[in-house]
mmCIF file of N, CA, C and O in Angstrom:
data_model
loop_
_atom_site.group_PDB
_atom_site.id
_atom_site.type_symbol
_atom_site.label_atom_id
_atom_site.label_comp_id
_atom_site.label_asym_id
_atom_site.label_seq_id
_atom_site.Cartn_x
_atom_site.Cartn_y
_atom_site.Cartn_z
ATOM 1 N N LYS A 50 -23.046 33.707 -4.516
ATOM 2 C CA LYS A 50 -23.372 34.659 -3.458
ATOM 3 C C LYS A 50 -22.411 35.847 -3.520
ATOM 4 O O LYS A 50 -21.251 35.677 -3.880
ATOM 5 N N PRO A 51 -22.877 36.983 -3.071
ATOM 6 C CA PRO A 51 -21.968 38.119 -2.937
ATOM 7 C C PRO A 51 -20.904 37.824 -1.865
ATOM 8 O O PRO A 51 -21.144 37.052 -0.926
ATOM 9 N N ILE A 52 -19.741 38.444 -2.008
ATOM 10 C CA ILE A 52 -18.626 38.185 -1.086
ATOM 11 C C ILE A 52 -19.018 38.460 0.356
ATOM 12 O O ILE A 52 -18.721 37.664 1.256
ATOM 13 N N ILE A 53 -19.687 39.555 0.621
ATOM 14 C CA ILE A 53 -20.045 39.908 1.999
ATOM 15 C C ILE A 53 -20.967 38.864 2.610
ATOM 16 O O ILE A 53 -20.872 38.548 3.795
ATOM 17 N N GLU A 54 -21.825 38.281 1.794
ATOM 18 C CA GLU A 54 -22.717 37.216 2.284
ATOM 19 C C GLU A 54 -21.904 35.963 2.615
ATOM 20 O O GLU A 54 -22.173 35.287 3.615
ATOM 21 N N ASN A 55 -20.923 35.637 1.793
ATOM 22 C CA ASN A 55 -20.033 34.510 2.085
ATOM 23 C C ASN A 55 -19.269 34.730 3.382
ATOM 24 O O ASN A 55 -19.122 33.805 4.190
ATOM 25 N N ILE A 56 -18.766 35.949 3.577
ATOM 26 C CA ILE A 56 -18.042 36.266 4.815
ATOM 27 C C ILE A 56 -18.958 36.084 6.014
ATOM 28 O O ILE A 56 -18.596 35.434 7.003
ATOM 29 N N THR A 57 -20.151 36.629 5.928
ATOM 30 C CA THR A 57 -21.114 36.537 7.031
ATOM 31 C C THR A 57 -21.473 35.081 7.332
ATOM 32 O O THR A 57 -21.447 34.658 8.486
ATOM 33 N N ASP A 58 -21.786 34.321 6.298
ATOM 34 C CA ASP A 58 -22.134 32.907 6.487
ATOM 35 C C ASP A 58 -20.985 32.141 7.124
ATOM 36 O O ASP A 58 -21.194 31.330 8.034
ATOM 37 N N ALA A 59 -19.769 32.380 6.663
ATOM 38 C CA ALA A 59 -18.600 31.665 7.204
ATOM 39 C C ALA A 59 -18.388 32.006 8.672
ATOM 40 O O ALA A 59 -18.150 31.115 9.503
ATOM 41 N N ILE A 60 -18.473 33.263 9.017
ATOM 42 C CA ILE A 60 -18.234 33.681 10.408
ATOM 43 C C ILE A 60 -19.304 33.133 11.336
ATOM 44 O O ILE A 60 -19.004 32.653 12.426
ATOM 45 N N TYR A 61 -20.546 33.168 10.907
ATOM 46 C CA TYR A 61 -21.627 32.701 11.777
ATOM 47 C C TYR A 61 -21.750 31.175 11.818
ATOM 48 O O TYR A 61 -22.374 30.633 12.710
ATOM 49 N N SER A 62 -21.151 30.470 10.871
ATOM 50 C CA SER A 62 -21.244 29.012 10.885
ATOM 51 C C SER A 62 -20.053 28.362 11.596
ATOM 52 O O SER A 62 -20.072 27.160 11.832
ATOM 53 N N CYS A 63 -19.055 29.145 11.942
ATOM 54 C CA CYS A 63 -17.870 28.605 12.624
ATOM 55 C C CYS A 63 -18.005 28.751 14.135
ATOM 56 O O CYS A 63 -18.688 29.634 14.626
ATOM 57 N N ARG A 64 -17.318 27.869 14.823
ATOM 58 C CA ARG A 64 -17.285 27.954 16.280
ATOM 59 C C ARG A 64 -16.453 29.133 16.737
ATOM 60 O O ARG A 64 -16.809 29.840 17.666
ATOM 61 N N LYS A 65 -15.333 29.378 16.060
ATOM 62 C CA LYS A 65 -14.415 30.477 16.364
ATOM 63 C C LYS A 65 -13.940 31.111 15.066
ATOM 64 O O LYS A 65 -13.858 30.450 14.035
ATOM 65 N N THR A 66 -13.597 32.388 15.152
ATOM 66 C CA THR A 66 -12.977 33.093 14.036
ATOM 67 C C THR A 66 -11.640 33.619 14.514
ATOM 68 O O THR A 66 -11.571 34.286 15.548
ATOM 69 N N ILE A 67 -10.587 33.305 13.769
ATOM 70 C CA ILE A 67 -9.267 33.845 14.076
ATOM 71 C C ILE A 67 -8.978 34.942 13.062
ATOM 72 O O ILE A 67 -8.990 34.704 11.857
ATOM 73 N N CYS A 68 -8.731 36.140 13.561
ATOM 74 C CA CYS A 68 -8.318 37.243 12.698
ATOM 75 C C CYS A 68 -6.829 37.455 12.918
ATOM 76 O O CYS A 68 -6.402 37.778 14.025
ATOM 77 N N VAL A 69 -6.066 37.241 11.867
ATOM 78 C CA VAL A 69 -4.616 37.432 11.914
ATOM 79 C C VAL A 69 -4.362 38.862 11.451
ATOM 80 O O VAL A 69 -4.497 39.176 10.269
ATOM 81 N N ILE A 70 -4.005 39.719 12.401
ATOM 82 C CA ILE A 70 -3.913 41.151 12.161
ATOM 83 C C ILE A 70 -2.480 41.555 11.819
ATOM 84 O O ILE A 70 -1.545 41.224 12.535
ATOM 85 N N SER A 71 -2.360 42.277 10.719
ATOM 86 C CA SER A 71 -1.088 42.882 10.308
ATOM 87 C C SER A 71 -1.427 44.249 9.711
ATOM 88 O O SER A 71 -2.605 44.576 9.507
ATOM 89 N N ARG A 72 -0.418 45.022 9.404
ATOM 90 C CA ARG A 72 -0.676 46.323 8.770
ATOM 91 C C ARG A 72 -1.365 46.137 7.417
ATOM 92 O O ARG A 72 -2.267 46.885 7.065
ATOM 93 N N HIS A 73 -0.950 45.119 6.669
ATOM 94 C CA HIS A 73 -1.587 44.844 5.371
ATOM 95 C C HIS A 73 -3.043 44.442 5.558
ATOM 96 O O HIS A 73 -3.902 44.822 4.761
ATOM 97 N N TYR A 74 -3.326 43.655 6.584
ATOM 98 C CA TYR A 74 -4.702 43.258 6.877
ATOM 99 C C TYR A 74 -5.564 44.498 7.085
ATOM 100 O O TYR A 74 -6.659 44.601 6.555
ATOM 101 N N LEU A 75 -5.043 45.437 7.862
ATOM 102 C CA LEU A 75 -5.813 46.633 8.181
ATOM 103 C C LEU A 75 -6.056 47.517 6.962
ATOM 104 O O LEU A 75 -6.990 48.309 6.941
ATOM 105 N N GLN A 76 -5.239 47.375 5.925
ATOM 106 C CA GLN A 76 -5.394 48.173 4.714
ATOM 107 C C GLN A 76 -6.390 47.564 3.727
ATOM 108 O O GLN A 76 -6.791 48.212 2.774
ATOM 109 N N SER A 77 -6.787 46.343 3.966
ATOM 110 C CA SER A 77 -7.691 45.657 3.041
ATOM 111 C C SER A 77 -9.147 45.936 3.398
ATOM 112 O O SER A 77 -9.571 45.752 4.538
ATOM 113 N N GLU A 78 -9.909 46.352 2.411
ATOM 114 C CA GLU A 78 -11.335 46.617 2.636
ATOM 115 C C GLU A 78 -12.070 45.349 3.070
ATOM 116 O O GLU A 78 -12.898 45.376 3.971
ATOM 117 N N TRP A 79 -11.764 44.223 2.433
ATOM 118 C CA TRP A 79 -12.462 42.977 2.767
ATOM 119 C C TRP A 79 -12.086 42.489 4.155
ATOM 120 O O TRP A 79 -12.936 41.985 4.892
ATOM 121 N N CYS A 80 -10.828 42.642 4.513
ATOM 122 C CA CYS A 80 -10.416 42.231 5.857
ATOM 123 C C CYS A 80 -11.096 43.096 6.906
ATOM 124 O O CYS A 80 -11.496 42.605 7.957
ATOM 125 N N SER A 81 -11.240 44.352 6.588
ATOM 126 C CA SER A 81 -11.945 45.255 7.495
ATOM 127 C C SER A 81 -13.387 44.797 7.696
ATOM 128 O O SER A 81 -13.915 44.814 8.811
ATOM 129 N N ARG A 82 -14.002 44.359 6.628
ATOM 130 C CA ARG A 82 -15.382 43.846 6.727
ATOM 131 C C ARG A 82 -15.437 42.553 7.549
ATOM 132 O O ARG A 82 -16.386 42.324 8.284
ATOM 133 N N GLU A 83 -14.408 41.722 7.390
ATOM 134 C CA GLU A 83 -14.359 40.473 8.157
ATOM 135 C C GLU A 83 -14.296 40.747 9.656
ATOM 136 O O GLU A 83 -15.052 40.156 10.426
ATOM 137 N N ILE A 84 -13.383 41.633 10.075
ATOM 138 C CA ILE A 84 -13.272 41.925 11.504
ATOM 139 C C ILE A 84 -14.536 42.603 12.014
ATOM 140 O O ILE A 84 -14.976 42.353 13.128
ATOM 141 N N GLN A 85 -15.149 43.413 11.178
ATOM 142 C CA GLN A 85 -16.399 44.067 11.562
ATOM 143 C C GLN A 85 -17.499 43.030 11.793
ATOM 144 O O GLN A 85 -18.199 43.055 12.806
ATOM 145 N N MET A 86 -17.635 42.087 10.875
ATOM 146 C CA MET A 86 -18.662 41.061 11.004
ATOM 147 C C MET A 86 -18.383 40.149 12.209
ATOM 148 O O MET A 86 -19.296 39.798 12.954
ATOM 149 N N ALA A 87 -17.127 39.780 12.401
ATOM 150 C CA ALA A 87 -16.765 38.936 13.550
ATOM 151 C C ALA A 87 -17.049 39.676 14.859
ATOM 152 O O ALA A 87 -17.512 39.068 15.830
ATOM 153 N N SER A 88 -16.810 40.982 14.868
ATOM 154 C CA SER A 88 -17.100 41.786 16.060
ATOM 155 C C SER A 88 -18.599 41.855 16.316
ATOM 156 O O SER A 88 -19.043 41.777 17.463
ATOM 157 N N PHE A 89 -19.379 42.016 15.251
ATOM 158 C CA PHE A 89 -20.840 42.020 15.402
ATOM 159 C C PHE A 89 -21.297 40.730 16.066
ATOM 160 O O PHE A 89 -22.111 40.742 16.983
ATOM 161 N N ARG A 90 -20.761 39.610 15.586
ATOM 162 C CA ARG A 90 -21.160 38.320 16.160
ATOM 163 C C ARG A 90 -20.749 38.235 17.630
ATOM 164 O O ARG A 90 -21.529 37.779 18.472
ATOM 165 N N LEU A 91 -19.538 38.683 17.943
ATOM 166 C CA LEU A 91 -19.061 38.659 19.322
ATOM 167 C C LEU A 91 -19.986 39.456 20.228
ATOM 168 O O LEU A 91 -20.409 38.969 21.282
ATOM 169 N N PHE A 92 -20.316 40.674 19.818
ATOM 170 C CA PHE A 92 -21.176 41.523 20.645
ATOM 171 C C PHE A 92 -22.616 41.020 20.660
ATOM 172 O O PHE A 92 -23.299 41.111 21.673
ATOM 173 N N ASP A 93 -23.067 40.461 19.545
ATOM 174 C CA ASP A 93 -24.428 39.958 19.427
ATOM 175 C C ASP A 93 -24.651 38.734 20.312
ATOM 176 O O ASP A 93 -25.626 38.652 21.048
ATOM 177 N N GLU A 94 -23.735 37.778 20.263
ATOM 178 C CA GLU A 94 -23.903 36.516 20.989
ATOM 179 C C GLU A 94 -23.292 36.539 22.380
ATOM 180 O O GLU A 94 -23.561 35.639 23.174
ATOM 181 N N GLN A 95 -22.450 37.529 22.659
ATOM 182 C CA GLN A 95 -21.776 37.625 23.955
ATOM 183 C C GLN A 95 -21.045 36.333 24.311
ATOM 184 O O GLN A 95 -21.055 35.879 25.452
ATOM 185 N N LYS A 96 -20.452 35.704 23.301
ATOM 186 C CA LYS A 96 -19.670 34.478 23.479
ATOM 187 C C LYS A 96 -18.255 34.743 22.999
ATOM 188 O O LYS A 96 -18.017 35.625 22.169
ATOM 189 N N ASP A 97 -17.329 33.948 23.478
ATOM 190 C CA ASP A 97 -15.925 34.075 23.109
ATOM 191 C C ASP A 97 -15.701 33.412 21.748
ATOM 192 O O ASP A 97 -15.210 32.297 21.661
ATOM 193 N N VAL A 98 -16.094 34.100 20.669
ATOM 194 C CA VAL A 98 -16.038 33.517 19.330
ATOM 195 C C VAL A 98 -14.944 34.124 18.451
ATOM 196 O O VAL A 98 -14.782 33.719 17.308
ATOM 197 N N LEU A 99 -14.211 35.100 18.987
ATOM 198 C CA LEU A 99 -13.230 35.820 18.182
ATOM 199 C C LEU A 99 -11.859 35.780 18.846
ATOM 200 O O LEU A 99 -11.727 36.108 20.017
ATOM 201 N N ILE A 100 -10.864 35.373 18.069
ATOM 202 C CA ILE A 100 -9.479 35.363 18.530
ATOM 203 C C ILE A 100 -8.707 36.355 17.667
ATOM 204 O O ILE A 100 -8.688 36.234 16.444
ATOM 205 N N LEU A 101 -8.110 37.346 18.322
ATOM 206 C CA LEU A 101 -7.284 38.317 17.618
ATOM 207 C C LEU A 101 -5.830 37.892 17.765
ATOM 208 O O LEU A 101 -5.327 37.750 18.874
ATOM 209 N N LEU A 102 -5.173 37.709 16.657
ATOM 210 C CA LEU A 102 -3.781 37.277 16.638
ATOM 211 C C LEU A 102 -2.977 38.336 15.874
ATOM 212 O O LEU A 102 -3.158 38.490 14.677
ATOM 213 N N PHE A 103 -2.153 39.085 16.596
ATOM 214 C CA PHE A 103 -1.377 40.150 15.979
ATOM 215 C C PHE A 103 -0.029 39.621 15.511
ATOM 216 O O PHE A 103 0.758 39.116 16.314
ATOM 217 N N LEU A 104 0.247 39.748 14.218
ATOM 218 C CA LEU A 104 1.526 39.311 13.656
ATOM 219 C C LEU A 104 2.641 40.309 13.914
ATOM 220 O O LEU A 104 3.809 39.952 13.899
ATOM 221 N N GLU A 105 2.274 41.552 14.110
ATOM 222 C CA GLU A 105 3.267 42.596 14.340
ATOM 223 C C GLU A 105 2.693 43.623 15.303
ATOM 224 O O GLU A 105 1.481 43.676 15.501
ATOM 225 N N ASP A 106 3.588 44.402 15.914
ATOM 226 C CA ASP A 106 3.131 45.466 16.801
ATOM 227 C C ASP A 106 2.489 46.558 15.965
ATOM 228 O O ASP A 106 3.068 47.025 14.987
ATOM 229 N N ILE A 107 1.295 46.938 16.364
ATOM 230 C CA ILE A 107 0.572 47.990 15.647
ATOM 231 C C ILE A 107 0.193 49.053 16.668
ATOM 232 O O ILE A 107 -0.531 48.756 17.620
ATOM 233 N N PRO A 108 0.710 50.279 16.485
ATOM 234 C CA PRO A 108 0.401 51.347 17.433
ATOM 235 C C PRO A 108 -1.098 51.621 17.508
ATOM 236 O O PRO A 108 -1.822 51.456 16.522
ATOM 237 N N ALA A 109 -1.535 52.071 18.670
ATOM 238 C CA ALA A 109 -2.962 52.331 18.898
ATOM 239 C C ALA A 109 -3.533 53.320 17.888
ATOM 240 O O ALA A 109 -4.680 53.165 17.451
ATOM 241 N N HIS A 110 -2.743 54.313 17.471
ATOM 242 C CA HIS A 110 -3.281 55.302 16.522
ATOM 243 C C HIS A 110 -3.599 54.678 15.167
ATOM 244 O O HIS A 110 -4.452 55.153 14.446
ATOM 245 N N GLN A 111 -2.920 53.561 14.824
ATOM 246 C CA GLN A 111 -3.247 52.883 13.564
ATOM 247 C C GLN A 111 -4.497 52.025 13.702
ATOM 248 O O GLN A 111 -5.110 51.660 12.710
ATOM 249 N N LEU A 112 -4.873 51.722 14.930
ATOM 250 C CA LEU A 112 -6.105 50.959 15.161
ATOM 251 C C LEU A 112 -7.315 51.883 15.304
ATOM 252 O O LEU A 112 -8.443 51.403 15.316
ATOM 253 N N SER A 113 -7.094 53.190 15.409
ATOM 254 C CA SER A 113 -8.204 54.105 15.677
ATOM 255 C C SER A 113 -9.346 54.025 14.659
ATOM 256 O O SER A 113 -10.500 54.135 15.049
ATOM 257 N N PRO A 114 -9.075 53.821 13.344
ATOM 258 C CA PRO A 114 -10.213 53.675 12.426
ATOM 259 C C PRO A 114 -11.006 52.380 12.683
ATOM 260 O O PRO A 114 -12.121 52.234 12.206
ATOM 261 N N TYR A 115 -10.410 51.467 13.412
ATOM 262 C CA TYR A 115 -11.049 50.176 13.693
ATOM 263 C C TYR A 115 -11.522 50.196 15.129
ATOM 264 O O TYR A 115 -11.037 49.479 15.985
ATOM 265 N N TYR A 116 -12.508 51.041 15.383
ATOM 266 C CA TYR A 116 -12.985 51.291 16.738
ATOM 267 C C TYR A 116 -13.333 50.008 17.480
ATOM 268 O O TYR A 116 -12.923 49.802 18.613
ATOM 269 N N ARG A 117 -14.053 49.104 16.845
ATOM 270 C CA ARG A 117 -14.449 47.862 17.513
ATOM 271 C C ARG A 117 -13.240 47.021 17.888
ATOM 272 O O ARG A 117 -13.191 46.446 18.969
ATOM 273 N N MET A 118 -12.267 46.942 16.985
ATOM 274 C CA MET A 118 -11.076 46.145 17.286
ATOM 275 C C MET A 118 -10.297 46.775 18.439
ATOM 276 O O MET A 118 -9.834 46.085 19.320
ATOM 277 N N ARG A 119 -10.161 48.095 18.421
ATOM 278 C CA ARG A 119 -9.445 48.771 19.492
ATOM 279 C C ARG A 119 -10.126 48.520 20.829
ATOM 280 O O ARG A 119 -9.482 48.261 21.840
ATOM 281 N N LYS A 120 -11.439 48.545 20.811
ATOM 282 C CA LYS A 120 -12.221 48.289 22.015
ATOM 283 C C LYS A 120 -12.002 46.849 22.498
ATOM 284 O O LYS A 120 -11.841 46.592 23.687
ATOM 285 N N LEU A 121 -11.977 45.911 21.557
ATOM 286 C CA LEU A 121 -11.725 44.510 21.897
ATOM 287 C C LEU A 121 -10.343 44.324 22.511
ATOM 288 O O LEU A 121 -10.180 43.603 23.496
ATOM 289 N N VAL A 122 -9.345 44.958 21.913
ATOM 290 C CA VAL A 122 -7.971 44.813 22.393
ATOM 291 C C VAL A 122 -7.845 45.357 23.809
ATOM 292 O O VAL A 122 -7.133 44.794 24.632
ATOM 293 N N LYS A 123 -8.563 46.417 24.110
ATOM 294 C CA LYS A 123 -8.511 46.988 25.454
ATOM 295 C C LYS A 123 -9.204 46.086 26.478
ATOM 296 O O LYS A 123 -8.793 46.015 27.628
ATOM 297 N N ARG A 124 -10.268 45.419 26.071
ATOM 298 C CA ARG A 124 -11.086 44.636 26.998
ATOM 299 C C ARG A 124 -10.710 43.173 27.089
ATOM 300 O O ARG A 124 -11.027 42.516 28.067
ATOM 301 N N ARG A 125 -10.090 42.635 26.053
ATOM 302 C CA ARG A 125 -9.902 41.193 25.968
ATOM 303 C C ARG A 125 -8.441 40.841 25.775
ATOM 304 O O ARG A 125 -7.638 41.632 25.345
ATOM 305 N N THR A 126 -8.162 39.624 26.058
ATOM 306 C CA THR A 126 -6.832 39.111 25.789
ATOM 307 C C THR A 126 -6.697 38.870 24.288
ATOM 308 O O THR A 126 -7.629 38.435 23.633
ATOM 309 N N TYR A 127 -5.534 39.166 23.770
ATOM 310 C CA TYR A 127 -5.243 38.865 22.375
ATOM 311 C C TYR A 127 -3.867 38.220 22.332
ATOM 312 O O TYR A 127 -3.104 38.271 23.294
ATOM 313 N N LEU A 128 -3.534 37.604 21.238
ATOM 314 C CA LEU A 128 -2.254 36.921 21.085
ATOM 315 C C LEU A 128 -1.353 37.727 20.174
ATOM 316 O O LEU A 128 -1.803 38.221 19.142
ATOM 317 N N SER A 129 -0.088 37.846 20.565
ATOM 318 C CA SER A 129 0.857 38.630 19.786
ATOM 319 C C SER A 129 2.079 37.792 19.450
ATOM 320 O O SER A 129 2.780 37.307 20.342
ATOM 321 N N TRP A 130 2.323 37.625 18.153
ATOM 322 C CA TRP A 130 3.474 36.865 17.673
ATOM 323 C C TRP A 130 4.768 37.544 18.096
ATOM 324 O O TRP A 130 5.711 36.897 18.519
ATOM 325 N N THR A 131 4.832 38.877 17.997
ATOM 326 C CA THR A 131 6.071 39.590 18.328
ATOM 327 C C THR A 131 6.381 39.527 19.816
ATOM 328 O O THR A 131 7.545 39.462 20.202
ATOM 329 N N GLN A 132 5.360 39.525 20.653
ATOM 330 C CA GLN A 132 5.598 39.452 22.094
ATOM 331 C C GLN A 132 5.989 38.050 22.535
ATOM 332 O O GLN A 132 6.531 37.869 23.614
ATOM 333 N N ALA A 133 5.740 37.067 21.695
ATOM 334 C CA ALA A 133 6.107 35.691 22.042
ATOM 335 C C ALA A 133 7.624 35.527 22.084
ATOM 336 O O ALA A 133 8.141 34.686 22.820
ATOM 337 N N GLY A 134 8.325 36.338 21.281
ATOM 338 C CA GLY A 134 9.789 36.287 21.278
ATOM 339 C C GLY A 134 10.306 34.883 21.035
ATOM 340 O O GLY A 134 9.949 34.229 20.070
ATOM 341 N N GLY A 135 11.137 34.402 21.929
ATOM 342 C CA GLY A 135 11.720 33.066 21.809
ATOM 343 C C GLY A 135 10.834 31.967 22.361
ATOM 344 O O GLY A 135 11.260 30.829 22.477
ATOM 345 N N HIS A 136 9.610 32.300 22.705
ATOM 346 C CA HIS A 136 8.695 31.330 23.319
ATOM 347 C C HIS A 136 7.576 30.947 22.364
ATOM 348 O O HIS A 136 6.394 31.002 22.702
ATOM 349 N N LYS A 137 7.940 30.572 21.159
ATOM 350 C CA LYS A 137 6.943 30.252 20.131
ATOM 351 C C LYS A 137 6.079 29.055 20.527
ATOM 352 O O LYS A 137 4.902 28.998 20.196
ATOM 353 N N GLY A 138 6.657 28.104 21.259
ATOM 354 C CA GLY A 138 5.869 26.958 21.719
ATOM 355 C C GLY A 138 4.743 27.387 22.635
ATOM 356 O O GLY A 138 3.613 26.886 22.529
ATOM 357 N N VAL A 139 5.021 28.330 23.516
ATOM 358 C CA VAL A 139 4.005 28.853 24.425
ATOM 359 C C VAL A 139 2.936 29.604 23.628
ATOM 360 O O VAL A 139 1.743 29.495 23.905
ATOM 361 N N PHE A 140 3.367 30.348 22.616
ATOM 362 C CA PHE A 140 2.422 31.066 21.759
ATOM 363 C C PHE A 140 1.415 30.095 21.145
ATOM 364 O O PHE A 140 0.207 30.305 21.224
ATOM 365 N N TRP A 141 1.915 29.019 20.508
ATOM 366 C CA TRP A 141 1.019 28.052 19.861
ATOM 367 C C TRP A 141 0.165 27.322 20.884
ATOM 368 O O TRP A 141 -0.995 26.988 20.605
ATOM 369 N N GLN A 142 0.687 27.112 22.074
ATOM 370 C CA GLN A 142 -0.103 26.503 23.147
ATOM 371 C C GLN A 142 -1.264 27.441 23.521
ATOM 372 O O GLN A 142 -2.392 26.984 23.737
ATOM 373 N N ASN A 143 -0.998 28.732 23.570
ATOM 374 C CA ASN A 143 -2.054 29.704 23.869
ATOM 375 C C ASN A 143 -3.097 29.768 22.750
ATOM 376 O O ASN A 143 -4.284 29.939 23.019
ATOM 377 N N VAL A 144 -2.653 29.618 21.512
ATOM 378 C CA VAL A 144 -3.605 29.573 20.385
ATOM 379 C C VAL A 144 -4.518 28.361 20.543
ATOM 380 O O VAL A 144 -5.742 28.470 20.418
ATOM 381 N N ARG A 145 -3.932 27.209 20.822
ATOM 382 C CA ARG A 145 -4.742 25.988 21.020
ATOM 383 C C ARG A 145 -5.741 26.165 22.180
ATOM 384 O O ARG A 145 -6.906 25.781 22.065
ATOM 385 N N ARG A 146 -5.269 26.741 23.269
ATOM 386 C CA ARG A 146 -6.141 26.972 24.427
ATOM 387 C C ARG A 146 -7.294 27.892 24.055
ATOM 388 O O ARG A 146 -8.449 27.652 24.444
ATOM 389 N N ALA A 147 -7.013 28.955 23.306
ATOM 390 C CA ALA A 147 -8.063 29.879 22.886
ATOM 391 C C ALA A 147 -9.097 29.190 21.997
ATOM 392 O O ALA A 147 -10.290 29.464 22.075
ATOM 393 N N LEU A 148 -8.643 28.287 21.148
ATOM 394 C CA LEU A 148 -9.556 27.546 20.269
ATOM 395 C C LEU A 148 -10.430 26.562 21.043
ATOM 396 O O LEU A 148 -11.560 26.298 20.652
ATOM 397 N N GLU A 149 -9.905 26.052 22.147
ATOM 398 C CA GLU A 149 -10.643 25.041 22.905
ATOM 399 C C GLU A 149 -11.700 25.626 23.833
ATOM 400 O O GLU A 149 -12.634 24.932 24.203
ATOM 401 N N THR A 150 -11.556 26.892 24.214
ATOM 402 C CA THR A 150 -12.508 27.462 25.173
ATOM 403 C C THR A 150 -13.826 27.797 24.531
ATOM 404 O O THR A 150 -13.921 27.983 23.337
#
C-alpha cells in the first residue's frame, strides 16, 4: 500500500491517536500528513480520538502553518512534557486518563 493509505488505515482503525509534537515532528512531511489525517477523523467523527502531546514548548507562530493543530490546541486540552516539570508522575497519569476516555 502507499504510505498515505497506511497512515489513514492506522488512524481510522485505532481507538485513539497520540501525536507526539516536537519541532522535528513539525518539519516532517509525513508527520504533517499524520496530524492532518488524525484531525480529519476528529472533526469527522466528533469524538475524542486525538491526543496531542507536546515534547517541547512551541511558539504559536511556529504552529501557524498547521492551522488545524493550532485550532485544536486553542479548543482542547493537550499534554505538555515541559509544563509537567517535576511532576512527571502526574503527566503520565494524565496520559493514561486521556487514553481511557
